[in-house]
CSV table of C-alpha atoms and ligand atoms in Angstrom, one decimal:
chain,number,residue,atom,x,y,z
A,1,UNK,CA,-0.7,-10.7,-42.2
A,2,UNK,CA,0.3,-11.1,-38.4
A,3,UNK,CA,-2.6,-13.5,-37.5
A,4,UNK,CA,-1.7,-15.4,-40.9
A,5,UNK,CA,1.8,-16.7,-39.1
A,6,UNK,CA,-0.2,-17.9,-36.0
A,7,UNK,CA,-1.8,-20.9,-38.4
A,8,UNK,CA,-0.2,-24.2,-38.5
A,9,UNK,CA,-2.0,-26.2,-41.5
A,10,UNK,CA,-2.3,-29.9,-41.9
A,11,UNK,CA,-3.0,-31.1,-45.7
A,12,UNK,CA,-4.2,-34.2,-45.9
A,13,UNK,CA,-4.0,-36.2,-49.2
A,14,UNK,CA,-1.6,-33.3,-50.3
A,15,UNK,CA,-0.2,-35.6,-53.2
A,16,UNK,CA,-3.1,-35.4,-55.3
A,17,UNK,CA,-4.6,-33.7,-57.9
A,18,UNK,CA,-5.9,-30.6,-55.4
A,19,UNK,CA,-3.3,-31.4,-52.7
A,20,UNK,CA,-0.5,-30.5,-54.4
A,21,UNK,CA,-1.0,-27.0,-55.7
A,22,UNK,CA,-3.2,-26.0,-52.6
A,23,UNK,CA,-0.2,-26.6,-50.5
A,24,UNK,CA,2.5,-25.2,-53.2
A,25,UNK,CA,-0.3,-22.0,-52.6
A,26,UNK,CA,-0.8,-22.5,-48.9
A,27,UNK,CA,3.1,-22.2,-48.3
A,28,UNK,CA,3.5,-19.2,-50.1
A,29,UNK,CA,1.0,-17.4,-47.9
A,30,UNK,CA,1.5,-19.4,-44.2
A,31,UNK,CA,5.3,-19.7,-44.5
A,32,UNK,CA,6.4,-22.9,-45.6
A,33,UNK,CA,7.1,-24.1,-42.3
A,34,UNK,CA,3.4,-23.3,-41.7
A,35,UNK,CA,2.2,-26.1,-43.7
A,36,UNK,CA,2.3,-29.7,-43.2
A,37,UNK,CA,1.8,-32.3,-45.9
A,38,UNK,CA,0.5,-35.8,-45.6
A,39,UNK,CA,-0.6,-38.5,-47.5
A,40,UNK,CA,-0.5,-42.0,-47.3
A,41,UNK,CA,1.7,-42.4,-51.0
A,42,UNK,CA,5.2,-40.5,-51.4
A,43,UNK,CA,6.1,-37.4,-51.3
A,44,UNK,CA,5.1,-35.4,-54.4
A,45,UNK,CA,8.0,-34.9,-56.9
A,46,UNK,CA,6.7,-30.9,-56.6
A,47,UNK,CA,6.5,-30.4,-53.2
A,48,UNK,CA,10.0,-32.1,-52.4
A,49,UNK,CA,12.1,-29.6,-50.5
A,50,UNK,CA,9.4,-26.9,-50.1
A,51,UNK,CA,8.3,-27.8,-46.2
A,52,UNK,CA,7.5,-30.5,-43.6
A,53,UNK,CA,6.4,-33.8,-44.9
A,54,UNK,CA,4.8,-36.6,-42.9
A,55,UNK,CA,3.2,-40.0,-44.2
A,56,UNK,CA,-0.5,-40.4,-42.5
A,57,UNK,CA,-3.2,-42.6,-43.3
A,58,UNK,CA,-6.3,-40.8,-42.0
A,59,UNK,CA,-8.4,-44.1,-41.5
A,60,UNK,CA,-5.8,-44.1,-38.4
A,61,UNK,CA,-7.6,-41.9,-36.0
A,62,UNK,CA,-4.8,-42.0,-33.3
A,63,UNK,CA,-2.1,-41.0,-35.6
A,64,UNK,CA,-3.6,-38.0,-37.1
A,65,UNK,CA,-4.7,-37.3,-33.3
A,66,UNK,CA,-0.7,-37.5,-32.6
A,67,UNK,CA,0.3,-35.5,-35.7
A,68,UNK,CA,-2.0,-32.6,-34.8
A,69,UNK,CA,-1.0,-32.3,-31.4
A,70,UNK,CA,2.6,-33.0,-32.3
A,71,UNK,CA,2.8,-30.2,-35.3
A,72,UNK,CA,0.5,-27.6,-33.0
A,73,UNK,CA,-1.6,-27.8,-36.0
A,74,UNK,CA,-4.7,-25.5,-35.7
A,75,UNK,CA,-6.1,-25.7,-38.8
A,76,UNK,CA,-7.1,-28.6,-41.6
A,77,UNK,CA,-7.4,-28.8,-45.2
A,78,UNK,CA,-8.4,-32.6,-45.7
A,79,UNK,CA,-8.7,-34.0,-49.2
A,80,UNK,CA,-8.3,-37.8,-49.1
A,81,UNK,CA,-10.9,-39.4,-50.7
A,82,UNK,CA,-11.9,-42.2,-52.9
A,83,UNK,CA,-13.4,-40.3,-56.3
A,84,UNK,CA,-16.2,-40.9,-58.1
A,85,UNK,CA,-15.6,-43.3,-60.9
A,86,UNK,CA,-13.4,-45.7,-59.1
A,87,UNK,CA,-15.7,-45.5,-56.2
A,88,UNK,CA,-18.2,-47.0,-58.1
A,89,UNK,CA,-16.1,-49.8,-58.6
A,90,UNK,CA,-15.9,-50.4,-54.7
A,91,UNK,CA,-18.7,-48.4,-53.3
A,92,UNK,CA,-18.1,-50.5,-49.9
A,93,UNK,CA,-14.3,-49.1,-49.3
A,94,UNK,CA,-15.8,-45.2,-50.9
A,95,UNK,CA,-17.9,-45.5,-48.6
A,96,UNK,CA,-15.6,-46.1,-45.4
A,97,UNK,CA,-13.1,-44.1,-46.7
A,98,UNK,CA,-14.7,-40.6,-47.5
A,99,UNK,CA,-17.0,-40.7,-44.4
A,100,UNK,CA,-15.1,-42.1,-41.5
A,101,UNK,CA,-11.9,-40.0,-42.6
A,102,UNK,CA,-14.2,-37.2,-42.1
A,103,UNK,CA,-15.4,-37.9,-39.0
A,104,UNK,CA,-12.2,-38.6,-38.0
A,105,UNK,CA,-11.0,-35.0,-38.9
A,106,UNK,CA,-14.5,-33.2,-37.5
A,107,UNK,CA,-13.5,-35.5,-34.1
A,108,UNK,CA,-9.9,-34.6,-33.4
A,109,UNK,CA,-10.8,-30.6,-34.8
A,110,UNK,CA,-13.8,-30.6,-32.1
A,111,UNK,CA,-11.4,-32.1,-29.5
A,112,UNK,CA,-8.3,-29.4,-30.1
A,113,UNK,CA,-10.7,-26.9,-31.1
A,114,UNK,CA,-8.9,-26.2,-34.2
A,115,UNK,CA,-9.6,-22.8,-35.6
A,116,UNK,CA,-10.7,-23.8,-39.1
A,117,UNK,CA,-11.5,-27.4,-41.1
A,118,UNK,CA,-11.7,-27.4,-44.9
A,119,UNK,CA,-13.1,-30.5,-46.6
A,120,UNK,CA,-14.5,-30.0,-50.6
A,121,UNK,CA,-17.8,-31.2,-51.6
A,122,UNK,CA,-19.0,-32.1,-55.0
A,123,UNK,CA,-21.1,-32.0,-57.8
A,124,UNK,CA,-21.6,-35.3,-57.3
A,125,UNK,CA,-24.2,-34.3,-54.1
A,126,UNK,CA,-26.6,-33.3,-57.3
A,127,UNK,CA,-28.8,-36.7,-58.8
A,128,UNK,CA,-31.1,-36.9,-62.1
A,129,UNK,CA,-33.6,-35.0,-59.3
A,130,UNK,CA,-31.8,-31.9,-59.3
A,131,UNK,CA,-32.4,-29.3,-61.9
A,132,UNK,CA,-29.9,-29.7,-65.0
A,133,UNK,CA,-29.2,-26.2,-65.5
A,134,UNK,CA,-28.1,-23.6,-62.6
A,135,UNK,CA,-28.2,-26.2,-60.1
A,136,UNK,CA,-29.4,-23.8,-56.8
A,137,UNK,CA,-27.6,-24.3,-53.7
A,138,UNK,CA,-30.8,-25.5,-52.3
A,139,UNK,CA,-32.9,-27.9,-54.3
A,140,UNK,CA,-33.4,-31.9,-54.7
A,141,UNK,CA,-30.2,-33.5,-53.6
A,142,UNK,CA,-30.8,-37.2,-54.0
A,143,UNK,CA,-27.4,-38.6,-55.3
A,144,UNK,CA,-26.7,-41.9,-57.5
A,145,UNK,CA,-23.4,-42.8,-56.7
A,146,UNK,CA,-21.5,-44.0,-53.8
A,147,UNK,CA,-19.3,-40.8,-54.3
A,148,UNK,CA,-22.7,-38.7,-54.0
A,149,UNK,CA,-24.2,-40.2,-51.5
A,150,UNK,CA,-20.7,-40.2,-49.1
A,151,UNK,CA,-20.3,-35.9,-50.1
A,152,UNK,CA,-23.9,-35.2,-49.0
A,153,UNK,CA,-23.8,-37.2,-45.5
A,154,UNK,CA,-20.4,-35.1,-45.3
A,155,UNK,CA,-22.3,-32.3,-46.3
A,156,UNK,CA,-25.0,-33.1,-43.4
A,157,UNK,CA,-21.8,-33.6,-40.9
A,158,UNK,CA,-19.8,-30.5,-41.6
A,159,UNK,CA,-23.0,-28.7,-40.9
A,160,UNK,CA,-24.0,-30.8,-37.6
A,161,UNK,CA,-20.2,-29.9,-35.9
A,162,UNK,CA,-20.8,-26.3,-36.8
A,163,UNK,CA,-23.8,-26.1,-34.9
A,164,UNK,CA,-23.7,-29.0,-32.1
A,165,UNK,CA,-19.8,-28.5,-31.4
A,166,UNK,CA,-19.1,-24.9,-32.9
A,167,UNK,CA,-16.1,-26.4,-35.3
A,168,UNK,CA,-15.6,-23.8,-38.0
A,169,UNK,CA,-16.3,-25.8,-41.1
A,170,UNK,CA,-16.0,-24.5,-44.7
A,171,UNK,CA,-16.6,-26.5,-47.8
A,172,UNK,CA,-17.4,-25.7,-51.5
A,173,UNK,CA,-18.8,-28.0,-54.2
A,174,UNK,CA,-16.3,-28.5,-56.5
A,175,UNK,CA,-17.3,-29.3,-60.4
A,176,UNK,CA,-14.6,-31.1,-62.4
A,177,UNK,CA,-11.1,-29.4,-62.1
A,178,UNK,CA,-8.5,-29.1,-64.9
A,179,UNK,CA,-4.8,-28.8,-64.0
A,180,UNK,CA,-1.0,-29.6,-65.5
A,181,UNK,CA,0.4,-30.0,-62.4
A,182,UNK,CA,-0.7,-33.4,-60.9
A,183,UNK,CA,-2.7,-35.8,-62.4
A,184,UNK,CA,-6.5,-36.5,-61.7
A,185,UNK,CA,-7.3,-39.3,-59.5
A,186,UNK,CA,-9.9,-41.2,-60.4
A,187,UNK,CA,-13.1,-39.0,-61.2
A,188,UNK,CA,-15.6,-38.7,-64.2
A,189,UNK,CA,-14.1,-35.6,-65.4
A,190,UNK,CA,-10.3,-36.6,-65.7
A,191,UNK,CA,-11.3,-36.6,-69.7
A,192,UNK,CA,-11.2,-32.8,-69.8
A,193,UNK,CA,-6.8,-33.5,-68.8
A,194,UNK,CA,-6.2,-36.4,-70.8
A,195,UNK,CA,-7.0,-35.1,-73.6
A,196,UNK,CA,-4.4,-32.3,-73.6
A,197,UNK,CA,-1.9,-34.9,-72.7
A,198,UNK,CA,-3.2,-37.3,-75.4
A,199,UNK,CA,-3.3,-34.0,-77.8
A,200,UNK,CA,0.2,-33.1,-77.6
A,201,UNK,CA,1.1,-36.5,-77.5
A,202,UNK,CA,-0.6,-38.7,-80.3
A,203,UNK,CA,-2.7,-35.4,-81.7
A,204,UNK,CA,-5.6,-38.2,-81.0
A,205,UNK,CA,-7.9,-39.2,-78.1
A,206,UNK,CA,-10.4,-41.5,-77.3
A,207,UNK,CA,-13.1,-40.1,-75.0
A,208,UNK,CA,-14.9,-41.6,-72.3
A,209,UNK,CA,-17.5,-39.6,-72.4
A,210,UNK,CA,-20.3,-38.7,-75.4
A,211,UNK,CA,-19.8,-35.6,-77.6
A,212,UNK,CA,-22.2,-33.3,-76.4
A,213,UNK,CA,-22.2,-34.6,-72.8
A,214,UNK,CA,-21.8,-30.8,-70.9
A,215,UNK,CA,-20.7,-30.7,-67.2
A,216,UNK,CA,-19.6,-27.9,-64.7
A,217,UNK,CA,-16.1,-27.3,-65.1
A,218,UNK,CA,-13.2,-25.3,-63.5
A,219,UNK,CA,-9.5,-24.6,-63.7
A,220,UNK,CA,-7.3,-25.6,-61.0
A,221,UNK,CA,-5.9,-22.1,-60.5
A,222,UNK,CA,-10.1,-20.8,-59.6
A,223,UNK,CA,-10.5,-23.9,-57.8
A,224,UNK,CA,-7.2,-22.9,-55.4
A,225,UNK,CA,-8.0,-19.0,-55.3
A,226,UNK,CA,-12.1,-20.1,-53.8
A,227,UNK,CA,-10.3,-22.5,-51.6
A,228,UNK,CA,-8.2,-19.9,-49.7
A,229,UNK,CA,-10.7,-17.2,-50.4
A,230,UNK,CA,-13.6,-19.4,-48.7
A,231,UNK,CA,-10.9,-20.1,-45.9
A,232,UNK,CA,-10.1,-16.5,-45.7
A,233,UNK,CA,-13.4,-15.4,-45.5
A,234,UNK,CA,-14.4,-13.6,-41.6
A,235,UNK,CA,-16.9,-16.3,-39.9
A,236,UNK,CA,-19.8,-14.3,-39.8
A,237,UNK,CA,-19.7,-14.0,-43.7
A,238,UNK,CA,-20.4,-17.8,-44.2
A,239,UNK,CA,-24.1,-18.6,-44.4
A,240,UNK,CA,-23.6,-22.0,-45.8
A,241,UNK,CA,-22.0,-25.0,-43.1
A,242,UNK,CA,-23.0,-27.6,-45.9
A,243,UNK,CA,-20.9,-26.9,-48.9
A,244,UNK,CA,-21.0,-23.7,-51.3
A,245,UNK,CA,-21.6,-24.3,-54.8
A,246,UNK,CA,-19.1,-22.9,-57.2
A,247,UNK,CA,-19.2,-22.4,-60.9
A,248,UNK,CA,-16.8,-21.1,-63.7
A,249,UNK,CA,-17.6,-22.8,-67.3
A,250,UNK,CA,-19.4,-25.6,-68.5
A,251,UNK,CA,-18.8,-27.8,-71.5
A,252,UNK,CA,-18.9,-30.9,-73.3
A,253,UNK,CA,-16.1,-32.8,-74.9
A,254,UNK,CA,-17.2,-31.9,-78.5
A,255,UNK,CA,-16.6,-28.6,-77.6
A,256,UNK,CA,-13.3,-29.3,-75.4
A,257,UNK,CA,-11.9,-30.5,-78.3
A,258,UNK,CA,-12.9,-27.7,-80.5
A,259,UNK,CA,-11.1,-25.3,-78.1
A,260,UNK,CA,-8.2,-27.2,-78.6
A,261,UNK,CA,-8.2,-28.1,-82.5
A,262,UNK,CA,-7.2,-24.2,-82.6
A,263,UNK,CA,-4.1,-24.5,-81.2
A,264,UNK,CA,-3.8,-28.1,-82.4
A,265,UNK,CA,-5.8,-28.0,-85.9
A,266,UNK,CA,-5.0,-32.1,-86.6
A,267,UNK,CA,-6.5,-33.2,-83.3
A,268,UNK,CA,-8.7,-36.3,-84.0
A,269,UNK,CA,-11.5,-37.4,-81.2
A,270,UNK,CA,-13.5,-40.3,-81.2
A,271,UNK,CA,-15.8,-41.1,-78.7
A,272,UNK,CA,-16.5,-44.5,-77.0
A,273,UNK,CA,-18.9,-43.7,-73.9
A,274,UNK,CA,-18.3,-46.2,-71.0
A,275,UNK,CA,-19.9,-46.4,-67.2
A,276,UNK,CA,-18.6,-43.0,-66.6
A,277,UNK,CA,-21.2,-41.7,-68.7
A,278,UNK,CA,-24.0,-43.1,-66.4
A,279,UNK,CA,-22.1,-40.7,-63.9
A,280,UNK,CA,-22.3,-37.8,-65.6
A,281,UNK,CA,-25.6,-38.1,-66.8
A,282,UNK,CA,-26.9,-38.0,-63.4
A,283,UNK,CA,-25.2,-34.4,-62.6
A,284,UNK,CA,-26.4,-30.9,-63.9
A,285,UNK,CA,-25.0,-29.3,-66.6
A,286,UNK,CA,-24.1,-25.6,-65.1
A,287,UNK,CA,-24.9,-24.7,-61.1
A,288,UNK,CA,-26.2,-21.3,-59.7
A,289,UNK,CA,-23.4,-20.1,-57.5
A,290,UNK,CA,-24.7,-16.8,-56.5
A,291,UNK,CA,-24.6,-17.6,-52.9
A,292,UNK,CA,-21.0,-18.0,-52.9
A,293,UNK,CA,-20.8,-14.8,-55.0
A,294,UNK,CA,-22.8,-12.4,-52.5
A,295,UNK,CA,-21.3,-14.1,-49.2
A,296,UNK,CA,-17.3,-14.2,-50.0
A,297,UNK,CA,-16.9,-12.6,-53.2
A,298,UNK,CA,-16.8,-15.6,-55.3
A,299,UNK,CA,-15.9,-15.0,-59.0
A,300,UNK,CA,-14.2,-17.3,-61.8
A,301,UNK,CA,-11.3,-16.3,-63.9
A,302,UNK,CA,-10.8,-18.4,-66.4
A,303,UNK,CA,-13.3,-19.6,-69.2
A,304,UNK,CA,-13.0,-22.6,-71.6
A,305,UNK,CA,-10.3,-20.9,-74.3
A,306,UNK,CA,-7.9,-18.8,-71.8
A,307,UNK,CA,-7.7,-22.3,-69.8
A,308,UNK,CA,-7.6,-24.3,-72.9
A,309,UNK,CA,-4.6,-21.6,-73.8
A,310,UNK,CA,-2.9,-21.9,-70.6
A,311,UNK,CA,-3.0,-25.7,-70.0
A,312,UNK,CA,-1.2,-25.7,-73.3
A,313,UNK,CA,1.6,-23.1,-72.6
A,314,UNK,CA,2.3,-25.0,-69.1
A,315,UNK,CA,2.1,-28.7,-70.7
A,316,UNK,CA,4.4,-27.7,-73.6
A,317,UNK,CA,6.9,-24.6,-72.7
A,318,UNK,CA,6.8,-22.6,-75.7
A,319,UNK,CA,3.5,-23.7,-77.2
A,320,UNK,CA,2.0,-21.1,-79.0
B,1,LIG,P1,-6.9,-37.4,-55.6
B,1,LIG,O1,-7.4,-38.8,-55.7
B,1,LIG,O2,-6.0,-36.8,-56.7
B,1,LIG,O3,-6.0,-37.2,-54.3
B,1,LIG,C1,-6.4,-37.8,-53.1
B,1,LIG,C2,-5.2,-38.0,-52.3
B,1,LIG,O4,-5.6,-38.6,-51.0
B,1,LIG,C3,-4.2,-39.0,-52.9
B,1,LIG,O5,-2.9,-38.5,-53.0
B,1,LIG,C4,-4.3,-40.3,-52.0
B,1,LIG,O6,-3.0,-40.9,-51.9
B,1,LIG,C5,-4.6,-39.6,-50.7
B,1,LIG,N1,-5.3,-40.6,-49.8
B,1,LIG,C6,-6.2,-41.6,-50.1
B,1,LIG,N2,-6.5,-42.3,-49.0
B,1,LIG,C7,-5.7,-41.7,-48.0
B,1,LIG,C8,-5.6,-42.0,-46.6
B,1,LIG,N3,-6.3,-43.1,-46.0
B,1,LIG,N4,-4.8,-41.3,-45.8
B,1,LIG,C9,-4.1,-40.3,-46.4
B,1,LIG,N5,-4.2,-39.9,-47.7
B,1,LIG,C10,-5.0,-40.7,-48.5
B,1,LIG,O7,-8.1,-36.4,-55.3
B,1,LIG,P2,-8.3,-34.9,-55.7
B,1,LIG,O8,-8.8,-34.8,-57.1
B,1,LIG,O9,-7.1,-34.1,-55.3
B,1,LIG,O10,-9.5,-34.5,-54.7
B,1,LIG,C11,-9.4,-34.0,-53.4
B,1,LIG,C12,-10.8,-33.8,-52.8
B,1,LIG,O11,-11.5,-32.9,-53.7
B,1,LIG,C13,-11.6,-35.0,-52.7
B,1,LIG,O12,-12.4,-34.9,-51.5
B,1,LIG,C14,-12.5,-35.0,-53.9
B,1,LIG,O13,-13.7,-35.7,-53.6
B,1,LIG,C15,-12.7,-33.5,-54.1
B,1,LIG,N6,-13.1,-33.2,-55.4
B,1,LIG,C16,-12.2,-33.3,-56.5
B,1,LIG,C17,-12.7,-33.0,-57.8
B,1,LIG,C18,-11.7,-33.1,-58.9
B,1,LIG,O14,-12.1,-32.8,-60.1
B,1,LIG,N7,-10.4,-33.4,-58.7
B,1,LIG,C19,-14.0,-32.5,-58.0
B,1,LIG,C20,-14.9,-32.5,-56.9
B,1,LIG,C21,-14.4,-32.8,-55.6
């Protein structure tokens, strides 16, 4: 664990959906005084009192410069980012935002020569090209959204400072993540959260997506553990500079809901598709993630019902 104490991590966008519980995980194993959040909003209600908090807007190149010289930070998790269905809505600003806060981070990590950069990928890289079931890590990328587009050009940068400028990159592909912690910010899957919320709530939910519409999936606890394991991982283990592609279930909201309706039998679900479903039409259904698997060990935990079991147990204290 010595070398673990050396690290000084900045989080950036550590108020949202990932931020929050990758920092909550990051300070249990870096020391809490190890670990740096930022974000441009408030401080997280859960992350008050549990380490060093500092506001940053990463479009500011000179401040994060300042902060990472100022905190001897050494290494970068950075998760800001404008998400896919509200990119859409203002492809001009998703645009700006996801790549030149990237190259932002890539510039001030080659110019400190910070040990390690983390930045996550998506599903979204994948477009009605790409093969619909076990994605491969390699195949037709030719994305349809602004979202897309900006994670494979960040793709394409991680991997061009990792072998012009030596930065140690790392990046994984994240499909839709499902969490009770912090609320999703703004992508086509936040469906597969609300309707636990609206479950408990109203026992009733209107979906934004079709019935049988399937897409990758994964629980926020995975999605944290493949973070640090990735992170973790000795250099000479990682084959893949672009972004790893990681897989745990897939489903559709029909079935969603069925995994729910047994713990909540009265749960009614209607469905009344909207633009988001262009979105998710254009991304596979499952991906093949056996690189990740035979490089760094990679390997799920949780399927559709122990998550659908858990969300409810940490949503509703006593929920049986
Ligand atoms: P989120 O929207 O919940 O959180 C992003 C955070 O970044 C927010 O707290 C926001 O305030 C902050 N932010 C935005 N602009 C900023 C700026 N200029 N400076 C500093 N902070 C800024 O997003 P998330 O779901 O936590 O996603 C994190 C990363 O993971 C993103 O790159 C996203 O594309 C990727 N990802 C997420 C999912 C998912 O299902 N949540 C799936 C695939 C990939």
């Amino acid at each position: 664990m010595g070398y673990l104490n050396k690290e000084r991590i900045l989080v950036i966008g550590a108020c949202g959906q990932i931020g929050v519980e990758l920092t909550l995980a990051l300070r249990k194993i870096y020391g809490e005084g190890n670990v740096v959040a930022s974000d441009l909003r408030d401080e997280h209600e859960l992350l008050k009192g549990t380490g060093p908090y500092v506001s940053l807007d990463v479009m500011n190149k000179e401040m994060l410069h300042v902060l990472v010289i100022r905190h001897n930070i050494t290494q970068v998790y950075h998760l800001a980012a404008i998400l896919s269905a509200t990119g859409e809505k203002n492809p001009g600003l998703a645009w700006h935002i996801n790549m030149q806060s990237l190259l932002h981070v890539l510039d001030v990590a080659k110019e400190e020569s910070l040990h390690k950069v983390y930045w996550p990928s998506s599903i979204a890289v994948f477009g009605p090209g790409s093969p619909k079931q076990h994605a491969p890590q390699h195949t037709i990328i030719e994305p349809t959204t602004v979202y897309g587009i900006s994670k494979m050009a960040g793709e394409r940068w991680l991997e061009y400072y990792h072998k012009r400028y030596g930065v140690d990159v790392r990046s994984v592909r994240y499909p839709g993540l499902i969490s009770y912690k912090s609320a999703p910010g703004g992508g086509t899957t936040d469906y597969a959260v609300e309707i636990f919320h609206e479950a408990l709530e109203e026992k009733r939910y209107t979906c934004f997506l079709s019935e049988d519409t399937h897409l990758p999936m994964m629980y926020m606890p995975d999605a944290i553990r493949a973070t640090i394991e990735l992170m973790e991982a000795p250099a000479e283990k990682i084959t893949v500079r672009s972004a790893y592609n990681i897989s745990a279930m897939s489903f559709s909201p029909g079935e969603i809901s069925e995994a729910i309706r047994k713990h909540i039998p009265d749960l009614e679900v209607d469905y009344i598709p909207d633009y988001r479903q262009e979105i998710s039409d254009t991304w596979p259904q499952t991906v093949d993630d056996s690189q990740a698997r035979a490089d760094w060990g990679w390997k799920p935990q949780y399927d559709l019902q122990r998550m659908t079991a858990d969300m409810l147990v940490n949503l509703r204290p006593g929920f049986q």
